[in-house]
Amino acid sequence: MTKRGALVLAMAMVLASGCDVVKVKEPEQPAIERDKPHNLGFEEGEPGDQIPGWHYKSETYAIEVVDDVRRSGKQSAHIRARPGQVLWGAFNQEYKGSVFAGKTVRVKAWIKVEDTQVCEECSKPNLDEAAMPEDPRRGAQIRVLGYGPSASTTETLVTPLVMGARDWTLFEATVQMPADIESAIIAPILWGPGKAWFDDLQVTTE
């Protein structure tokens, strides 16, 4: 079949399907072990595109740079649940262990949410997640995880969960990281349905 014939056939198939063009699945962002945080204000990249400098699988939750909702600057990072996705979706940056090892890590971020579920159980201390049929958390937050030998998680830092509908609000958290971590990640995350925006993320160490 000639190239022209193949093009005509492809167009005919699209017309026959009612012009319901299926978007090609976006590739997974490559993981990069960094020496320092990058693009924390989400000013890089074009609206509607993947977030430069961040790693994630885009087929789970819709994750992109947007310019219609932002706290400052020109853009923010947006994440929303796709139909049928009810657990969680996140994007992250991975760092060499030496960046955070033995240091006090302080994270600040502005977070906005819409249409997220409110879960009173989520914020209770000593929540037995092992007894739950699925992860009970809902809303948005920032997580920082350190990984030790054999990729075991040695420390987790989380900002408070932002649930329901809430305009831009500043959240922060601080943690002392162990000296023996081999790598670490920072991960804005959305639990369950809804939408979340993140902007002006700051990461400092002492």
Tab-separated table of C-alpha atoms in Angstrom, residues 21-204:
chain	number	residue	atom	x	y	z
A	21	VAL	CA	-9.437	10.040	18.435
A	22	VAL	CA	-7.640	8.208	21.238
A	23	LYS	CA	-4.674	10.133	22.645
A	24	VAL	CA	-1.420	8.215	22.577
A	25	LYS	CA	-0.299	7.237	26.082
A	26	GLU	CA	2.404	9.578	27.306
A	27	PRO	CA	5.739	7.979	28.241
A	28	GLU	CA	6.876	7.730	31.825
A	29	GLN	CA	9.112	10.607	32.856
A	30	PRO	CA	12.712	9.431	33.404
A	31	ALA	CA	14.000	9.321	36.975
A	32	ILE	CA	17.097	11.468	37.596
A	33	GLU	CA	19.120	11.361	40.803
A	34	ARG	CA	19.765	15.040	41.467
A	35	ASP	CA	22.289	17.022	43.499
A	36	LYS	CA	19.757	19.780	44.271
A	37	PRO	CA	16.045	20.542	43.817
A	38	HIS	CA	14.934	21.686	40.353
A	39	ASN	CA	11.866	23.499	38.923
A	40	LEU	CA	10.129	23.804	42.292
A	41	GLY	CA	8.055	26.741	41.063
A	42	PHE	CA	6.896	24.778	38.001
A	43	GLU	CA	7.741	27.698	35.705
A	44	GLU	CA	9.441	25.420	33.174
A	45	GLY	CA	7.442	23.584	30.517
A	46	GLU	CA	4.402	24.518	28.471
A	47	PRO	CA	0.801	24.496	29.775
A	48	GLY	CA	-0.756	21.077	29.239
A	49	ASP	CA	2.632	19.342	29.007
A	50	GLN	CA	4.455	17.096	31.444
A	51	ILE	CA	6.380	18.791	34.263
A	52	PRO	CA	10.086	19.117	33.358
A	53	GLY	CA	12.430	17.735	35.985
A	54	TRP	CA	9.817	15.554	37.692
A	55	HIS	CA	9.283	11.792	37.446
A	56	TYR	CA	5.870	10.097	37.190
A	57	LYS	CA	3.625	7.745	35.246
A	58	SER	CA	1.094	9.941	33.490
A	59	GLU	CA	-1.439	7.185	32.779
A	60	THR	CA	-2.482	6.860	36.427
A	61	TYR	CA	-3.473	10.444	37.268
A	62	ALA	CA	-3.455	13.451	34.917
A	63	ILE	CA	-0.370	15.485	35.868
A	64	GLU	CA	0.663	18.619	33.989
A	65	VAL	CA	1.823	22.213	34.002
A	66	VAL	CA	-1.070	24.715	33.943
A	67	ASP	CA	-1.289	28.498	33.668
A	68	ASP	CA	-4.991	29.071	34.400
A	69	VAL	CA	-4.617	28.375	38.147
A	70	ARG	CA	-1.484	29.538	39.932
A	71	ARG	CA	-0.434	31.060	43.225
A	72	SER	CA	2.401	33.177	41.796
A	73	GLY	CA	4.502	33.374	38.662
A	74	LYS	CA	3.102	32.072	35.385
A	75	GLN	CA	2.306	28.426	36.173
A	76	SER	CA	1.647	25.739	38.758
A	77	ALA	CA	1.627	21.934	38.850
A	78	HIS	CA	-1.788	20.290	38.520
A	79	ILE	CA	-2.843	16.732	39.334
A	80	ARG	CA	-6.318	15.221	39.007
A	81	ALA	CA	-7.791	11.773	39.285
A	82	ARG	CA	-8.802	10.070	36.063
A	83	PRO	CA	-12.103	8.114	36.002
A	84	GLY	CA	-11.658	4.839	37.858
A	85	GLN	CA	-8.493	5.945	39.672
A	86	VAL	CA	-9.353	6.217	43.363
A	87	LEU	CA	-6.178	5.418	45.300
A	88	TRP	CA	-3.423	7.949	44.706
A	89	GLY	CA	-1.250	9.686	42.129
A	90	ALA	CA	2.028	11.548	42.608
A	91	PHE	CA	5.057	13.059	40.922
A	92	ASN	CA	8.517	13.181	42.454
A	93	GLN	CA	12.145	14.210	42.283
A	94	GLU	CA	14.856	11.794	43.371
A	95	TYR	CA	18.050	12.988	45.062
A	96	LYS	CA	21.401	11.539	45.985
A	97	GLY	CA	21.546	10.501	49.618
A	98	SER	CA	24.229	13.083	50.397
A	99	VAL	CA	21.777	15.924	49.656
A	100	PHE	CA	19.660	15.173	52.752
A	101	ALA	CA	21.672	12.635	54.801
A	102	GLY	CA	22.052	13.683	58.444
A	103	LYS	CA	20.363	17.034	57.804
A	104	THR	CA	17.223	18.760	58.953
A	105	VAL	CA	14.958	19.032	55.901
A	106	ARG	CA	12.274	21.717	55.790
A	107	VAL	CA	9.587	21.688	53.101
A	108	LYS	CA	7.132	24.482	52.360
A	109	ALA	CA	4.482	24.435	49.634
A	110	TRP	CA	1.308	26.218	48.617
A	111	ILE	CA	-1.522	23.767	47.921
A	112	LYS	CA	-5.027	24.266	46.507
A	113	VAL	CA	-7.675	21.518	46.210
A	114	GLU	CA	-11.130	21.020	44.696
A	115	ASP	CA	-13.589	18.124	44.791
A	116	THR	CA	-11.413	16.005	47.086
A	117	GLN	CA	-13.019	13.776	49.685
A	118	VAL	CA	-12.999	14.642	53.378
A	119	CYS	CA	-11.889	11.725	55.542
A	120	GLU	CA	-11.950	12.122	59.324
A	121	GLU	CA	-10.176	8.770	59.772
A	122	CYS	CA	-7.219	9.990	57.690
A	123	SER	CA	-5.869	12.386	60.295
A	124	LYS	CA	-6.294	10.181	63.360
A	125	PRO	CA	-3.082	9.136	65.120
A	126	ASN	CA	-2.064	5.470	65.050
A	127	LEU	CA	-4.317	4.722	62.089
A	128	ASP	CA	-4.125	0.993	61.332
A	129	GLU	CA	-3.799	1.133	57.547
A	130	ALA	CA	-3.084	-2.609	57.404
A	131	ALA	CA	-6.680	-3.279	58.443
A	132	MET	CA	-8.082	-1.123	55.631
A	133	PRO	CA	-9.117	-2.653	52.269
A	134	GLU	CA	-7.385	0.276	50.545
A	135	ASP	CA	-5.339	3.312	51.523
A	136	PRO	CA	-7.763	5.462	53.559
A	137	ARG	CA	-6.050	8.805	53.003
A	138	ARG	CA	-7.739	11.524	50.974
A	139	GLY	CA	-6.731	14.999	49.810
A	140	ALA	CA	-3.312	16.404	48.926
A	141	GLN	CA	0.045	16.761	50.667
A	142	ILE	CA	3.833	16.764	50.173
A	143	ARG	CA	5.906	13.726	51.169
A	144	VAL	CA	9.670	13.329	51.600
A	145	LEU	CA	11.079	9.813	51.874
A	146	GLY	CA	14.618	8.684	52.593
A	147	TYR	CA	15.795	5.262	51.420
A	148	GLY	CA	18.452	3.246	53.181
A	149	PRO	CA	20.125	-0.051	52.281
A	150	SER	CA	17.990	-2.417	50.167
A	151	ALA	CA	15.682	0.519	49.346
A	152	SER	CA	14.069	0.378	52.790
A	153	THR	CA	12.209	3.521	53.782
A	154	THR	CA	13.937	5.138	56.744
A	155	GLU	CA	12.016	8.373	57.220
A	156	THR	CA	8.838	10.010	55.979
A	157	LEU	CA	7.918	13.674	56.175
A	158	VAL	CA	4.402	14.769	55.317
A	159	THR	CA	2.607	18.092	55.339
A	160	PRO	CA	-0.942	18.030	56.719
A	161	LEU	CA	-3.607	16.628	54.401
A	162	VAL	CA	-5.581	19.263	52.489
A	163	MET	CA	-9.130	17.950	51.969
A	164	GLY	CA	-12.440	19.080	50.500
A	165	ALA	CA	-12.205	22.431	48.695
A	166	ARG	CA	-9.576	24.901	49.810
A	167	ASP	CA	-7.910	27.908	48.222
A	168	TRP	CA	-4.147	28.395	48.183
A	169	THR	CA	-2.780	27.619	51.653
A	170	LEU	CA	0.819	27.413	52.862
A	171	PHE	CA	1.844	24.110	54.464
A	172	GLU	CA	5.188	23.096	55.878
A	173	ALA	CA	6.920	20.280	57.718
A	174	THR	CA	10.392	19.539	59.108
A	175	VAL	CA	12.243	16.276	59.689
A	176	GLN	CA	15.718	15.141	60.726
A	177	MET	CA	16.974	12.677	58.105
A	178	PRO	CA	19.187	9.709	59.102
A	179	ALA	CA	22.855	9.884	58.148
A	180	ASP	CA	22.830	6.554	56.299
A	181	ILE	CA	20.220	7.218	53.607
A	182	GLU	CA	21.341	6.397	50.065
A	183	SER	CA	18.673	8.354	48.178
A	184	ALA	CA	15.565	10.440	48.836
A	185	ILE	CA	12.504	11.732	47.017
A	186	ILE	CA	10.145	14.686	47.287
A	187	ALA	CA	6.619	13.850	46.138
A	188	PRO	CA	3.508	16.050	45.883
A	189	ILE	CA	0.616	13.579	46.054
A	190	LEU	CA	-3.164	13.441	45.643
A	191	TRP	CA	-5.040	10.715	47.499
A	192	GLY	CA	-8.364	9.614	46.013
A	193	PRO	CA	-10.579	11.639	43.667
A	194	GLY	CA	-10.485	15.349	43.015
A	195	LYS	CA	-7.976	17.944	41.864
A	196	ALA	CA	-4.928	19.554	43.431
A	197	TRP	CA	-2.531	22.325	42.496
A	198	PHE	CA	0.970	22.862	43.900
A	199	ASP	CA	3.079	26.007	43.639
A	200	ASP	CA	6.097	27.760	45.147
A	201	LEU	CA	7.559	24.591	46.661
A	202	GLN	CA	10.621	25.250	48.839
A	203	VAL	CA	13.119	22.705	50.138
A	204	THR	CA	15.887	23.766	52.522
